[in-house]
Amino acid sequence: MNASAASLIARFTKWEALDFDAGRCPVRDVLDRVGEKWATLVLIALGVRSRRFNELKRAIPDVSKRMLTQTLRTLERDGLVTRHVFPTKPPSVEYRLSPLGTSLLQPLAELIGWAERNHEAIQQTRAVFDGAAT
């Protein structure tokens, strides 16, 4: 176990010992949002470059317009994405990562790298588990 993992386990053990309010837990609060399926994909897409709504929709074709709108609003509310309206006719809107959103790209890249490296092993384990469950 590396030092980072050991530190994480030590912090969790400390949290367990406290009588904390789960509703105020910063880890749950942030990861519930950032860990959402569409949020992660939107952050990655905006990490490449600023995009208009329809560009985002094309970059993530399986997201509905409603879910994309909701995800963008949530990310904007959390300060991870900024919305820029240009005074054209009709008005055009562009979405960008905020500095806070940009700071999330490195840890997100590490998580994505881990997922890519371990995806096959996870799929194999699922297949074994599902076969044993029937």
CSV table of C-alpha atoms in Angstrom, one decimal, residues 4-78:
chain,number,residue,atom,x,y,z
A,4,SER,CA,-1.4,8.1,-0.4
A,5,ALA,CA,-3.7,5.0,0.1
A,6,ALA,CA,-2.5,4.7,3.7
A,7,SER,CA,-3.3,8.3,4.3
A,8,LEU,CA,-6.8,7.8,2.8
A,9,ILE,CA,-7.5,4.8,5.0
A,10,ALA,CA,-6.2,6.7,8.1
A,11,ARG,CA,-8.5,9.6,7.4
A,12,PHE,CA,-11.5,7.3,6.9
A,13,THR,CA,-10.8,5.5,10.1
A,14,LYS,CA,-10.7,8.9,11.9
A,15,TRP,CA,-14.0,9.9,10.3
A,16,GLU,CA,-15.5,6.6,11.4
A,17,ALA,CA,-14.5,7.3,15.0
A,18,LEU,CA,-16.2,10.7,15.0
A,19,ASP,CA,-19.9,11.2,15.3
A,20,PHE,CA,-20.2,13.1,12.0
A,21,ASP,CA,-23.2,14.1,10.1
A,22,ALA,CA,-23.2,12.2,6.8
A,23,GLY,CA,-25.2,14.9,5.2
A,24,ARG,CA,-22.3,17.4,5.8
A,25,CYS,CA,-19.5,15.1,4.7
A,26,PRO,CA,-17.4,17.0,2.1
A,27,VAL,CA,-16.3,13.7,0.4
A,28,ARG,CA,-19.9,12.5,-0.1
A,29,ASP,CA,-21.1,15.9,-1.1
A,30,VAL,CA,-18.4,16.4,-3.8
A,31,LEU,CA,-18.1,12.8,-5.1
A,32,ASP,CA,-21.9,12.5,-5.4
A,33,ARG,CA,-21.8,15.3,-8.0
A,34,VAL,CA,-18.5,14.6,-9.7
A,35,GLY,CA,-19.1,10.9,-9.8
A,36,GLU,CA,-22.3,11.2,-11.7
A,37,LYS,CA,-22.1,9.5,-15.1
A,38,TRP,CA,-22.8,12.6,-17.2
A,39,ALA,CA,-20.9,15.1,-15.0
A,40,THR,CA,-17.6,13.2,-15.5
A,41,LEU,CA,-18.1,13.0,-19.3
A,42,VAL,CA,-19.0,16.7,-19.5
A,43,LEU,CA,-15.9,17.7,-17.5
A,44,ILE,CA,-13.7,15.6,-19.8
A,45,ALA,CA,-15.3,17.1,-22.9
A,46,LEU,CA,-14.9,20.6,-21.6
A,47,GLY,CA,-11.3,19.8,-20.6
A,48,VAL,CA,-10.5,19.4,-24.3
A,49,ARG,CA,-12.0,22.9,-25.1
A,50,SER,CA,-14.9,25.2,-24.6
A,51,ARG,CA,-18.1,24.0,-26.2
A,52,ARG,CA,-21.5,25.1,-27.1
A,53,PHE,CA,-24.5,23.0,-26.0
A,54,ASN,CA,-24.9,21.1,-29.3
A,55,GLU,CA,-21.2,20.4,-29.5
A,56,LEU,CA,-21.4,18.8,-26.0
A,57,LYS,CA,-24.4,16.8,-27.2
A,58,ARG,CA,-22.4,15.5,-30.2
A,59,ALA,CA,-19.4,14.7,-28.0
A,60,ILE,CA,-21.7,12.7,-25.6
A,61,PRO,CA,-24.3,11.4,-28.0
A,62,ASP,CA,-26.1,9.1,-25.5
A,63,VAL,CA,-27.0,11.9,-23.0
A,64,SER,CA,-30.5,13.4,-23.4
A,65,LYS,CA,-30.8,17.1,-23.9
A,66,ARG,CA,-32.7,17.3,-20.5
A,67,MET,CA,-29.9,15.5,-18.7
A,68,LEU,CA,-27.2,17.5,-20.4
A,69,THR,CA,-29.0,20.7,-19.4
A,70,GLN,CA,-29.4,19.5,-15.8
A,71,THR,CA,-25.8,18.4,-15.6
A,72,LEU,CA,-24.5,21.7,-16.9
A,73,ARG,CA,-26.6,23.6,-14.4
A,74,THR,CA,-25.4,21.5,-11.5
A,75,LEU,CA,-21.7,21.8,-12.6
A,76,GLU,CA,-22.2,25.6,-13.0
A,77,ARG,CA,-23.8,25.8,-9.5
A,78,ASP,CA,-20.9,23.9,-8.0
